[in-house]
Short mmCIF file of C-alpha atoms in Angstrom, two decimals:
data_model
loop_
_atom_site.label_atom_id
_atom_site.label_comp_id
_atom_site.label_asym_id
_atom_site.label_seq_id
_atom_site.Cartn_x
_atom_site.Cartn_y
_atom_site.Cartn_z
CA UNK X 94 5.11 -15.85 -50.70
CA UNK X 95 1.54 -14.67 -50.69
CA UNK X 96 0.57 -11.06 -49.97
CA UNK X 97 -1.05 -12.27 -46.73
CA UNK X 98 2.08 -14.04 -45.60
CA UNK X 99 4.20 -10.98 -46.40
CA UNK X 100 2.02 -8.63 -44.36
CA UNK X 101 1.76 -11.12 -41.55
CA UNK X 102 5.54 -11.23 -41.32
CA UNK X 103 5.75 -7.44 -41.48
CA UNK X 104 3.15 -7.07 -38.73
CA UNK X 105 4.93 -9.64 -36.57
CA UNK X 106 8.21 -7.82 -36.99
CA UNK X 107 6.69 -4.44 -36.21
CA UNK X 108 5.03 -5.83 -33.09
CA UNK X 109 8.21 -7.47 -31.93
CA UNK X 110 6.52 -10.85 -32.05
CA UNK X 111 8.40 -12.41 -34.95
CA UNK X 112 10.44 -15.55 -34.41
CA UNK X 113 13.99 -15.85 -35.71
CA UNK X 114 12.85 -18.08 -38.58
CA UNK X 115 10.16 -15.64 -39.53
CA UNK X 116 12.60 -12.75 -39.55
CA UNK X 117 14.95 -14.78 -41.74
CA UNK X 118 12.10 -15.69 -44.06
CA UNK X 119 11.13 -12.04 -44.39
CA UNK X 120 14.69 -10.88 -44.96
CA UNK X 121 15.26 -13.49 -47.67
CA UNK X 122 12.06 -12.42 -49.39
CA UNK X 123 12.99 -8.74 -49.23
CA UNK X 124 16.38 -9.49 -50.79
CA UNK X 125 14.61 -10.85 -53.82
CA UNK X 126 11.92 -8.18 -53.89
CA UNK X 127 13.44 -4.72 -53.35
CA UNK X 128 10.16 -3.02 -54.24
CA UNK X 129 8.59 -4.76 -51.26
CA UNK X 130 11.30 -3.48 -48.99
CA UNK X 131 10.21 0.07 -49.77
CA UNK X 132 6.67 -0.74 -48.86
CA UNK X 133 7.82 -2.34 -45.63
CA UNK X 134 9.93 0.64 -44.68
CA UNK X 135 7.07 3.02 -45.27
CA UNK X 136 4.69 1.14 -43.03
CA UNK X 137 7.40 0.88 -40.45
CA UNK X 138 7.98 4.62 -40.45
CA UNK X 139 4.32 5.44 -40.21
CA UNK X 140 3.56 3.01 -37.47
CA UNK X 141 6.59 3.24 -35.27
CA UNK X 142 5.71 6.66 -33.92
CA UNK X 143 4.10 6.39 -30.59
CA UNK X 144 1.88 8.91 -28.95
CA UNK X 145 3.34 11.90 -27.29
CA UNK X 146 2.48 12.22 -23.68
CA UNK X 147 1.91 15.32 -21.69
CA UNK X 148 3.43 15.19 -18.24
CA UNK X 149 1.45 18.23 -17.23
CA UNK X 150 -1.85 16.62 -18.08
CA UNK X 151 -0.87 13.50 -16.18
CA UNK X 152 0.02 15.51 -13.11
CA UNK X 153 -3.31 17.32 -13.17
CA UNK X 154 -5.17 14.08 -13.77
CA UNK X 155 -3.38 12.44 -10.86
CA UNK X 156 -4.24 15.26 -8.49
CA UNK X 157 -7.85 15.06 -9.53
CA UNK X 158 -7.69 11.32 -9.07
CA UNK X 159 -6.35 11.62 -5.52
CA UNK X 160 -9.21 13.95 -4.72
CA UNK X 161 -11.65 11.38 -6.03
CA UNK X 162 -9.87 8.64 -4.12
CA UNK X 163 -10.22 10.43 -0.81
CA UNK X 164 -13.87 11.21 -1.50
CA UNK X 165 -14.37 7.64 -2.48
CA UNK X 166 -13.22 6.34 0.88
CA UNK X 167 -16.41 7.64 2.42
CA UNK X 168 -18.59 6.27 -0.35
CA UNK X 169 -16.98 3.09 -1.55
CA UNK X 170 -18.93 2.35 -4.69
CA UNK X 171 -17.19 2.70 -8.01
CA UNK X 172 -19.51 4.30 -10.47
CA UNK X 173 -18.35 2.31 -13.47
CA UNK X 174 -17.88 -0.97 -11.71
CA UNK X 175 -20.38 -3.75 -12.15
CA UNK X 176 -20.61 -6.95 -10.19
CA UNK X 177 -18.80 -8.88 -12.87
CA UNK X 178 -15.66 -6.81 -12.53
CA UNK X 179 -15.28 -7.85 -8.95
CA UNK X 180 -14.76 -11.42 -9.99
CA UNK X 181 -11.62 -10.65 -11.96
CA UNK X 182 -9.55 -11.45 -8.95
CA UNK X 183 -10.91 -14.29 -6.85
CA UNK X 184 -12.11 -14.06 -3.29
CA UNK X 185 -11.98 -10.33 -2.96
CA UNK X 186 -14.89 -10.26 -0.57
CA UNK X 187 -14.01 -13.25 1.47
CA UNK X 188 -10.67 -12.01 2.58
CA UNK X 189 -9.92 -9.46 5.17
CA UNK X 190 -8.63 -6.25 3.74
CA UNK X 191 -5.06 -7.08 4.53
CA UNK X 192 -1.44 -6.31 4.04
CA UNK X 193 0.08 -3.54 2.02
CA UNK X 194 3.80 -3.72 2.42
CA UNK X 195 4.20 -3.43 6.13
CA UNK X 196 0.57 -2.66 6.83
CA UNK X 197 -1.52 -5.26 8.47
CA UNK X 198 -5.21 -4.56 8.80
CA UNK X 199 -7.62 -6.44 10.87
CA UNK X 200 -11.19 -5.36 11.01
CA UNK X 201 -12.98 -5.73 14.25
CA UNK X 202 -11.58 -6.03 17.65
CA UNK X 203 -9.01 -8.61 18.51
CA UNK X 204 -10.68 -10.94 20.89
CA UNK X 205 -8.70 -11.29 24.03
CA UNK X 206 -9.69 -12.96 27.20
CA UNK X 207 -9.45 -10.78 30.20
CA UNK X 208 -9.38 -11.64 33.85
CA UNK X 209 -9.78 -8.92 36.35
CA UNK X 210 -7.16 -7.67 38.69
CA UNK X 211 -5.85 -4.30 39.91
CA UNK X 212 -3.17 -1.60 39.90
CA UNK X 213 -1.94 1.52 41.49
CA UNK X 214 -1.18 4.99 40.34
CA UNK X 215 1.50 6.56 42.38
CA UNK X 216 3.90 9.31 41.57
CA UNK X 217 6.25 8.72 44.46
CA UNK X 218 9.69 7.54 43.36
CA UNK X 219 9.20 4.29 45.19
CA UNK X 220 12.66 2.90 44.69
CA UNK X 221 14.44 1.44 47.60
CA UNK X 222 17.71 2.80 46.37
CA UNK X 223 19.93 4.71 48.68
CA UNK X 224 19.33 8.36 47.91
CA UNK X 225 22.88 9.27 48.88
CA UNK X 226 24.44 7.42 45.96
CA UNK X 227 24.58 9.15 42.60
CA UNK X 228 21.79 8.29 40.20
CA UNK X 229 22.12 7.84 36.51
CA UNK X 230 19.11 8.90 34.54
CA UNK X 231 18.64 8.18 30.87
CA UNK X 232 15.60 9.58 29.19
CA UNK X 233 14.22 9.78 25.68
CA UNK X 234 12.23 12.58 24.21
CA UNK X 235 9.14 12.14 22.14
CA UNK X 236 9.96 11.00 18.65
CA UNK X 237 13.19 9.29 19.68
CA UNK X 238 14.32 5.95 21.06
CA UNK X 239 17.49 4.81 22.67
CA UNK X 240 19.40 1.65 23.49
CA UNK X 241 21.59 1.54 26.54
CA UNK X 242 23.72 -0.97 28.37
CA UNK X 243 23.69 -1.10 32.13
CA UNK X 244 26.91 -1.70 34.09
CA UNK X 245 26.06 -5.41 34.48
CA UNK X 246 25.72 -5.86 30.72
CA UNK X 247 21.94 -5.82 30.66
CA UNK X 248 20.61 -4.23 27.50
CA UNK X 249 17.73 -1.83 27.63
CA UNK X 250 15.83 -0.40 24.67
CA UNK X 251 14.08 2.73 25.76
CA UNK X 252 11.02 3.79 23.81
CA UNK X 253 10.04 7.40 23.20
CA UNK X 254 9.15 9.67 26.10
CA UNK X 255 10.56 7.26 28.68
CA UNK X 256 13.02 7.43 31.52
CA UNK X 257 15.16 4.93 33.34
CA UNK X 258 17.09 5.65 36.53
CA UNK X 259 19.67 3.49 38.31
CA UNK X 260 22.44 3.73 40.85
CA UNK X 261 25.65 4.83 39.27
CA UNK X 262 27.80 1.94 40.46
CA UNK X 263 24.98 -0.61 40.12
CA UNK X 264 26.53 -2.59 42.99
CA UNK X 265 24.86 -4.34 45.88
CA UNK X 266 22.72 -7.40 46.43
CA UNK X 267 20.08 -6.36 43.99
CA UNK X 268 20.15 -4.60 40.65
CA UNK X 269 17.45 -1.99 40.68
CA UNK X 270 16.14 0.40 38.08
CA UNK X 271 13.25 2.82 38.10
CA UNK X 272 11.24 3.03 34.91
CA UNK X 273 8.63 5.37 33.62
CA UNK X 274 7.47 4.87 30.08
CA UNK X 275 8.30 1.79 28.05
CA UNK X 276 11.41 -0.34 27.85
CA UNK X 277 12.47 -3.72 26.62
CA UNK X 278 14.98 -5.49 28.86
CA UNK X 279 17.38 -8.25 28.02
CA UNK X 280 18.71 -8.98 31.46
CA UNK X 281 22.07 -10.62 32.03
CA UNK X 282 21.64 -13.63 34.25
CA UNK X 283 23.02 -13.32 37.77
CA UNK X 284 21.21 -15.54 40.25
CA UNK X 285 22.87 -13.95 43.23
CA UNK X 286 21.75 -10.48 42.32
CA UNK X 287 18.15 -10.26 41.22
CA UNK X 288 17.19 -7.51 38.84
CA UNK X 289 14.24 -5.40 39.91
CA UNK X 290 12.37 -2.86 37.86
CA UNK X 291 10.23 -0.41 39.75
CA UNK X 292 7.40 1.37 38.08
CA UNK X 293 4.66 3.49 39.55
CA UNK X 294 2.37 0.53 39.72
CA UNK X 295 4.37 -2.65 39.83
CA UNK X 296 7.75 -4.08 40.69
CA UNK X 297 9.19 -6.66 38.35
CA UNK X 298 11.76 -9.04 39.73
CA UNK X 299 13.83 -11.09 37.32
CA UNK X 300 16.80 -13.36 37.21
CA UNK X 301 17.82 -13.54 33.58
CA UNK X 302 15.26 -12.91 30.93
CA UNK X 303 13.93 -10.73 28.15
CA UNK X 304 10.74 -8.81 28.55
CA UNK X 305 8.96 -5.57 27.87
CA UNK X 306 7.56 -3.20 30.47
CA UNK X 307 5.16 -0.51 29.44
CA UNK X 308 4.25 1.98 32.10
CA UNK X 309 3.35 5.38 30.76
CA UNK X 310 1.77 7.70 33.28
CA UNK X 311 -0.80 8.91 30.76
CA UNK X 312 -1.97 5.45 29.78
CA UNK X 313 -4.62 3.32 31.41
CA UNK X 314 -2.55 0.20 31.79
CA UNK X 315 0.84 -0.98 32.89
CA UNK X 316 1.85 -3.95 30.78
CA UNK X 317 4.55 -6.53 31.25
CA UNK X 318 5.22 -8.91 28.36
CA UNK X 319 7.60 -11.76 28.89
CA UNK X 320 9.50 -13.05 25.87
CA UNK X 321 11.69 -15.63 27.60
CA UNK X 322 12.76 -16.62 31.10
CA UNK X 323 10.61 -15.83 34.06
CA UNK X 324 9.66 -12.75 36.01
CA UNK X 325 7.91 -12.15 39.26
CA UNK X 326 5.65 -9.16 39.51
CA UNK X 327 4.41 -7.61 42.68
CA UNK X 328 2.03 -4.75 43.05
CA UNK X 329 3.24 -1.64 44.71
CA UNK X 330 0.00 -1.43 46.61
CA UNK X 331 0.18 -4.95 47.97
CA UNK X 332 3.75 -6.23 47.77
CA UNK X 333 2.89 -9.60 49.23
CA UNK X 334 0.85 -10.45 46.15
CA UNK X 335 3.14 -11.91 43.59
CA UNK X 336 2.53 -13.05 40.06
CA UNK X 337 4.91 -15.19 38.11
CA UNK X 338 4.87 -14.84 34.35
CA UNK X 339 5.82 -17.60 32.00
CA UNK X 340 7.12 -16.90 28.51
CA UNK X 341 4.50 -15.33 26.23
CA UNK X 342 2.47 -14.16 29.21
CA UNK X 343 1.42 -10.58 29.39
CA UNK X 344 0.20 -8.93 32.53
CA UNK X 345 -1.87 -5.80 32.22
CA UNK X 346 -2.49 -3.73 35.30
CA UNK X 347 -5.15 -1.08 35.14
CA UNK X 348 -3.71 2.26 36.19
CA UNK X 349 -7.10 3.93 36.20
CA UNK X 350 -8.68 1.74 38.80
CA UNK X 351 -5.80 2.48 41.05
CA UNK X 352 -6.12 6.15 40.58
CA UNK X 353 -9.63 5.95 41.92
CA UNK X 354 -8.44 3.82 44.79
CA UNK X 355 -5.63 6.13 45.70
CA UNK X 356 -8.11 8.87 46.30
CA UNK X 357 -9.64 6.92 49.15
CA UNK X 358 -6.79 5.04 50.69
CA UNK X 359 -3.12 5.29 51.20
CA UNK X 360 -0.75 3.26 49.15
CA UNK X 361 0.38 1.40 52.24
CA UNK X 362 -2.99 -0.01 53.02
CA UNK X 363 -4.97 -2.64 51.26
CA UNK X 364 -7.81 -1.04 49.41
CA UNK X 365 -11.21 -2.50 49.89
CA UNK X 366 -11.83 -2.44 46.18
CA UNK X 367 -10.97 -5.60 44.28
CA UNK X 368 -7.72 -5.52 42.43
CA UNK X 369 -8.09 -5.22 38.68
CA UNK X 370 -5.69 -6.80 36.38
CA UNK X 371 -5.54 -8.80 33.23
CA UNK X 372 -3.76 -11.91 32.16
CA UNK X 373 -3.20 -11.98 28.48
CA UNK X 374 -0.98 -13.63 25.96
CA UNK X 375 1.59 -11.89 23.84
CA UNK X 376 0.33 -11.28 20.34
CA UNK X 377 2.55 -12.75 17.72
CA UNK X 378 2.52 -11.48 14.20
CA UNK X 379 1.67 -14.28 11.83
CA UNK X 380 4.05 -13.19 9.11
CA UNK X 381 7.33 -13.29 10.99
CA UNK X 382 6.26 -14.45 14.44
CA UNK X 383 7.64 -11.41 16.17
CA UNK X 384 5.82 -10.28 19.27
CA UNK X 385 3.71 -7.21 18.61
CA UNK X 386 4.52 -5.90 22.07
CA UNK X 387 8.15 -5.42 21.20
CA UNK X 388 7.90 -4.36 17.57
CA UNK X 389 8.91 -0.88 18.65
CA UNK X 390 12.35 -2.28 19.48
CA UNK X 391 12.67 -3.04 15.78
CA UNK X 392 11.53 0.46 14.98
CA UNK X 393 8.04 -0.59 14.03
CA UNK X 394 5.01 1.32 15.15
CA UNK X 395 2.24 -1.13 15.87
CA UNK X 396 -1.41 -0.91 16.88
CA UNK X 397 -3.19 -4.09 17.77
CA UNK X 398 -6.92 -3.53 17.82
CA UNK X 399 -6.42 -0.46 19.92
CA UNK X 400 -8.85 2.39 20.29
CA UNK X 401 -7.99 5.68 18.67
CA UNK X 402 -7.44 7.38 22.00
CA UNK X 403 -4.59 4.98 22.78
CA UNK X 404 -3.22 5.13 19.27
CA UNK X 405 -3.15 8.90 19.56
CA UNK X 406 -0.89 8.64 22.60
CA UNK X 407 1.45 6.32 20.73
CA UNK X 408 1.57 8.62 17.74
CA UNK X 409 2.23 11.61 19.97
CA UNK X 410 5.25 9.89 21.44
CA UNK X 411 6.46 8.34 18.23
CA UNK X 412 6.32 11.43 16.08
CA UNK X 413 6.51 14.06 18.78
CA UNK X 414 3.23 15.69 17.84
CA UNK X 415 0.03 16.65 19.59
CA UNK X 416 -3.01 14.65 18.52
CA UNK X 417 -6.50 16.02 19.02
CA UNK X 418 -9.30 13.51 18.58
CA UNK X 419 -12.97 14.04 18.32
CA UNK X 420 -14.85 12.17 21.07
CA UNK X 421 -16.90 10.24 18.53
CA UNK X 422 -13.83 8.50 17.18
CA UNK X 423 -12.00 7.83 20.44
CA UNK X 424 -13.32 4.33 20.93
CA UNK X 425 -12.88 3.08 17.36
CA UNK X 426 -10.32 0.29 17.13
CA UNK X 427 -7.53 0.12 14.61
CA UNK X 428 -4.83 -2.37 13.80
CA UNK X 429 -1.70 -1.77 11.82
CA UNK X 430 2.04 -2.08 11.78
CA UNK X 431 4.25 0.54 10.24
CA UNK X 432 7.92 0.64 9.58
CA UNK X 433 9.65 3.76 8.43
CA UNK X 434 6.44 5.40 7.39
CA UNK X 435 5.97 9.10 7.84
CA UNK X 436 3.25 10.48 10.07
CA UNK X 437 1.29 11.41 6.98
CA UNK X 438 1.54 7.89 5.58
CA UNK X 439 0.38 6.40 8.86
CA UNK X 440 -2.55 8.78 9.07
CA UNK X 441 -3.46 8.10 5.49
CA UNK X 442 -3.45 4.36 6.05
CA UNK X 443 -5.52 4.63 9.21
CA UNK X 444 -7.88 6.99 7.49
CA UNK X 445 -8.38 4.44 4.81
CA UNK X 446 -9.46 1.76 7.24
CA UNK X 447 -11.75 3.94 9.25
CA UNK X 448 -13.88 6.83 8.36
CA UNK X 449 -12.25 9.91 9.67
CA UNK X 450 -10.61 12.99 8.33
CA UNK X 451 -7.38 14.37 9.57
CA UNK X 452 -5.35 17.48 9.19
CA UNK X 453 -1.69 17.91 10.06
CA UNK X 454 -0.70 21.41 10.99
CA UNK X 455 2.97 21.50 11.90
CA UNK X 456 3.15 19.46 15.10
CA UNK X 457 -0.55 19.12 15.62
CA UNK X 458 -2.79 16.42 14.22
CA UNK X 459 -6.55 16.81 14.33
CA UNK X 460 -8.85 13.85 13.74
CA UNK X 461 -12.55 14.22 13.09
CA UNK X 462 -15.18 11.76 11.92
CA UNK X 463 -15.70 11.85 8.17
CA UNK X 464 -18.74 13.68 6.96
CA UNK X 465 -21.35 11.32 5.65
CA UNK X 466 -22.46 11.88 2.15
CA UNK E 144 2.22 6.30 -2.11
CA UNK E 145 5.13 7.03 -4.42
CA UNK E 146 4.82 3.65 -6.06
CA UNK E 147 1.12 4.29 -6.56
CA UNK E 148 1.82 7.59 -8.29
CA UNK E 149 4.44 6.03 -10.50
CA UNK E 150 2.03 3.30 -11.48
CA UNK E 151 -0.56 5.92 -12.33
CA UNK E 152 1.87 7.93 -14.43
CA UNK E 153 3.10 4.84 -16.21
CA UNK E 154 -0.31 3.68 -17.30
CA UNK E 155 -2.39 6.84 -17.47
CA UNK E 156 -1.83 7.62 -21.13
CA UNK E 157 -2.43 4.13 -22.38
CA UNK E 158 -5.51 3.49 -20.26
CA UNK E 159 -6.91 6.93 -21.01
CA UNK E 160 -6.48 6.37 -24.73
CA UNK E 161 -8.00 2.91 -24.50
CA UNK E 162 -11.00 4.15 -22.56
CA UNK E 163 -11.39 7.12 -24.89
CA UNK E 164 -11.74 4.75 -27.83
CA UNK E 165 -14.91 3.50 -26.19
CA UNK E 166 -16.41 6.51 -24.49
CA UNK E 167 -15.12 9.22 -26.85
CA UNK E 168 -14.91 11.81 -24.13
CA UNK E 169 -11.64 12.83 -22.53
CA UNK E 170 -13.35 13.76 -19.28
CA UNK E 171 -15.23 10.48 -18.97
CA UNK E 172 -12.12 8.50 -19.91
CA UNK E 173 -10.21 10.29 -17.20
CA UNK E 174 -12.88 9.42 -14.64
CA UNK E 175 -12.84 5.82 -15.71
CA UNK E 176 -9.07 5.62 -15.38
CA UNK E 177 -9.45 7.20 -11.96
CA UNK E 178 -11.98 4.53 -10.98
CA UNK E 179 -9.60 1.86 -12.20
CA UNK E 180 -6.90 3.24 -9.93
CA UNK E 181 -9.28 3.51 -7.00
CA UNK E 182 -9.90 -0.16 -7.51
CA UNK E 183 -6.15 -0.77 -7.55
CA UNK E 184 -5.89 1.16 -4.30
CA UNK E 185 -8.64 -0.95 -2.76
CA UNK E 186 -6.91 -4.16 -3.62
CA UNK E 187 -3.35 -2.99 -3.09
CA UNK E 188 -2.80 -5.71 -0.54
CA UNK E 189 -3.32 -8.37 -3.16
CA UNK E 190 -1.69 -6.64 -6.05
CA UNK E 191 1.03 -9.25 -6.14
CA UNK E 192 -1.58 -11.92 -6.81
CA UNK E 193 -2.32 -10.37 -10.17
CA UNK E 194 -0.39 -12.22 -12.83
CA UNK E 195 0.02 -9.43 -15.28
CA UNK E 196 -0.83 -6.03 -13.89
CA UNK E 197 -0.82 -4.44 -17.33
CA UNK E 198 -3.40 -6.90 -18.63
CA UNK E 199 -5.43 -6.43 -15.48
CA UNK E 200 -5.44 -2.64 -15.79
CA UNK E 201 -6.47 -2.71 -19.44
CA UNK E 202 -9.13 -5.33 -18.80
CA UNK E 203 -10.67 -3.37 -15.95
CA UNK E 204 -10.50 -0.20 -18.04
CA UNK E 205 -12.28 -1.98 -20.89
CA UNK E 206 -14.97 -3.31 -18.56
CA UNK E 207 -15.56 0.04 -16.87
CA UNK E 208 -15.72 1.75 -20.26
CA UNK E 209 -18.25 -0.72 -21.60
CA UNK E 210 -20.27 -0.38 -18.41
CA UNK E 211 -20.31 3.35 -18.94
CA UNK E 212 -21.61 2.97 -22.48
CA UNK E 213 -24.35 0.61 -21.39
CA UNK E 214 -25.42 2.91 -18.65
CA UNK E 215 -25.50 6.00 -20.81
CA UNK E 216 -26.71 4.80 -24.17
CA UNK E 217 -29.87 2.89 -24.58
CA UNK E 218 -29.75 -0.13 -26.83
CA UNK E 219 -25.99 -0.16 -26.75
CA UNK E 220 -24.53 -3.26 -28.24
CA UNK E 221 -22.91 -5.85 -26.05
CA UNK E 222 -20.41 -6.85 -28.69
CA UNK E 223 -17.32 -4.76 -29.21
CA UNK E 224 -17.53 -5.48 -32.89
CA UNK E 225 -20.80 -3.62 -33.11
CA UNK E 226 -19.65 -0.70 -31.04
CA UNK E 227 -18.58 2.60 -32.39
CA UNK E 228 -14.90 2.59 -31.54
CA UNK E 229 -12.79 5.65 -32.02
CA UNK E 230 -9.21 4.59 -32.64
CA UNK E 231 -6.51 6.77 -31.16
CA UNK E 232 -3.49 5.99 -33.22
CA UNK E 233 -0.73 8.51 -33.44
CA UNK E 234 0.84 9.02 -36.83
CA UNK E 235 3.97 10.95 -37.61
CA UNK E 236 3.57 14.33 -39.18
CA UNK E 237 3.72 14.41 -42.97
CA UNK E 238 7.03 16.30 -43.17
CA UNK E 239 8.86 13.59 -41.30
CA UNK E 240 7.42 10.93 -43.52
CA UNK E 241 7.83 12.70 -46.87
CA UNK E 242 4.19 12.13 -47.57
CA UNK E 243 1.41 14.57 -48.06
CA UNK E 244 -1.16 15.47 -45.46
CA UNK E 245 -3.69 14.09 -47.84
CA UNK E 246 -2.01 10.75 -47.77
CA UNK E 247 -1.91 10.78 -44.01
CA UNK E 248 -5.65 11.33 -44.03
CA UNK E 249 -5.95 8.33 -46.26
CA UNK E 250 -4.13 6.23 -43.70
CA UNK E 251 -6.35 7.55 -40.94
CA UNK E 252 -9.31 6.66 -43.05
CA UNK E 253 -7.98 3.14 -43.49
CA UNK E 254 -7.52 2.72 -39.77
CA UNK E 255 -10.98 4.13 -39.15
CA UNK E 256 -12.46 1.58 -41.50
CA UNK E 257 -10.94 -1.41 -39.76
CA UNK E 258 -13.45 -3.51 -37.82
CA UNK E 259 -13.77 -2.16 -34.23
CA UNK E 260 -12.08 -5.08 -32.56
CA UNK E 261 -9.28 -5.01 -35.10
CA UNK E 262 -8.79 -1.29 -34.46
CA UNK E 263 -8.57 -1.81 -30.70
CA UNK E 264 -6.10 -4.63 -31.06
CA UNK E 265 -4.02 -2.57 -33.44
CA UNK E 266 -4.09 0.33 -31.00
CA UNK E 267 -3.11 -1.83 -28.01
CA UNK E 268 -0.16 -3.35 -29.80
CA UNK E 269 1.04 -0.27 -31.64
CA UNK E 270 0.38 2.49 -29.14
CA UNK E 271 0.62 0.67 -25.84
CA UNK E 272 3.19 -1.92 -26.78
CA UNK E 273 1.16 -4.85 -25.52
CA UNK E 274 2.30 -8.31 -26.50
CA UNK E 275 -0.07 -10.35 -28.63
CA UNK E 276 -0.75 -12.55 -25.63
CA UNK E 277 -1.57 -9.55 -23.45
CA UNK E 278 -3.80 -7.93 -26.06
CA UNK E 279 -5.57 -11.27 -26.50
CA UNK E 280 -6.25 -11.51 -22.78
CA UNK E 281 -7.53 -7.95 -22.55
CA UNK E 282 -9.84 -8.38 -25.53
CA UNK E 283 -10.76 -11.90 -24.51
CA UNK E 284 -9.86 -13.36 -27.88
CA UNK E 285 -7.25 -15.86 -29.01
CA UNK E 286 -3.64 -14.96 -29.71
CA UNK E 287 -4.18 -16.22 -33.24
CA UNK E 288 -6.97 -13.72 -33.73
CA UNK E 289 -4.74 -10.92 -32.54
CA UNK E 290 -2.04 -12.10 -34.92
CA UNK E 291 -4.43 -12.18 -37.87
CA UNK E 292 -5.99 -8.84 -37.07
CA UNK E 293 -2.61 -7.16 -36.81
CA UNK E 294 -1.65 -8.61 -40.19
CA UNK E 295 -4.88 -7.32 -41.71
CA UNK E 296 -4.38 -3.84 -40.24
CA UNK E 297 -0.78 -3.59 -41.41
CA UNK E 298 -1.62 -4.87 -44.85
CA UNK E 299 -4.44 -2.38 -45.32
CA UNK E 300 -2.24 0.49 -44.28
CA UNK E 301 0.68 -0.70 -46.36
CA UNK E 302 -1.32 -1.15 -49.52
CA UNK E 303 -3.26 2.08 -49.12
CA UNK E 304 -0.20 4.08 -49.97
CA UNK E 305 0.46 4.79 -53.63
CA UNK E 306 3.58 3.40 -55.13
CA UNK E 307 5.13 6.60 -56.45
CA UNK E 308 6.49 7.92 -53.17
CA UNK E 309 8.55 4.83 -52.69
CA UNK E 310 11.61 6.18 -54.42
CA UNK E 311 11.93 9.25 -52.24
CA UNK E 312 11.43 7.39 -49.03
CA UNK E 313 14.40 7.48 -46.70
CA UNK E 314 15.88 4.32 -45.42
CA UNK E 315 14.64 3.45 -41.99
CA UNK E 316 16.63 1.28 -39.75
CA UNK E 317 15.03 -2.04 -39.25
CA UNK E 318 14.13 -2.64 -42.85
CA UNK E 319 17.13 -1.33 -44.69
CA UNK E 320 19.08 -3.74 -46.79
CA UNK E 321 22.22 -4.97 -45.21
#
């Protein structure tokens, strides 16, 4: 064996790259040449020590790094990066900044086609239920959700800060519930007894179907998203106008317009203003084809090209916090889906996609535009 | 976020050492590693598309380090083999090895005198535990070259030591006769 061969075998062994035959070859050689074994052992001893690491230094370096990372978000040019480095992974620029675990980012505003229509804002109870019978009320606080089963077997998922009221015995020709907030219904089919959901703005009449109703008093719209079956929606302001949704349809009624209308007219009368409402389609997530409108049922917090002012309301309900937003950032749209993330993680992710700064102080979140450098 | 921190902790030492070999400043090396991890953060959505994250991290660290040198030193060479590379190779202390401090200096000297690329390859394999294939990818050379350079480095170190300490050397597992 030549000197070169010997050292090659030694180096292969030390690097953990030697093949079985090579190890055998080396061992056979060392048997015959004990003086070489000493040399081999010495090199082994010298080279097998690896560097000691300092956890403390790492910790400090990481903290410094996080500081740089957050600064960097407002000035996204890496000082040591050249154009060539960007080509290491193909198509970086062409793609949308996209998914990190459960995060889905879409830049820009989701284009949806809107058709005008109307709505009404009315705080009167509005149910036709007999006031003499006992009412069951189930409500959720901010930061919590609940699933309930009605006496007829219908399942209702109640989102945060929502309330559903129904007659205790749930008997009679019609099944009626009063909803404020957001709920997903999976209604047991009973053709003889229609199921009616009353909200401040609309009444939803169903036979047997699954759909989501979103009717928060502090939001601009009342939304009905139909997953399967069929529902008939009538407006509280003009009950003779009826709209039938087909699966995947979404009806958005503008609460705000109504509010303005209510000031001038009574709820009984037809307002002279045109009704404002929107036909839309349910947004399905590409990854698992679940409807974005009902992700909350699966405990996912989702924003779909929504402006910060609406996101803030969702976050307030979801995490039971108060969100203060600077006016300049209210209209900026964000998209994202979160599952099991903490408030801080959600804010951090949103902050990454849009230039703002946030602070969390106990139960209060404050969002300001990032300072430009 | 936790995964990100773990990734940082896992690779900080190696990448910092690797960058330091080029830039020879702990502060600059730390900034470069930070930039590498900012880049990782930026592309976190596509991190699974990277075949070998380790190779990617070392390659980006190398590129950023070389960019730094070009930006800060005029007439800097483009070839690693003409660069002034400071190897960071940890050696045991003399007491543990039954060799004199003087001898340890000799070994350091030997490592220092290896060609720059050879030194870097040696460092990547010895200190950072990269496979030959990984080191080859990072350095953009063939696996055969890595193999040869490792053999050269080990030979030079092995033959630099005088013969007389051999007798007193304790048996180390791995090379002991069986």
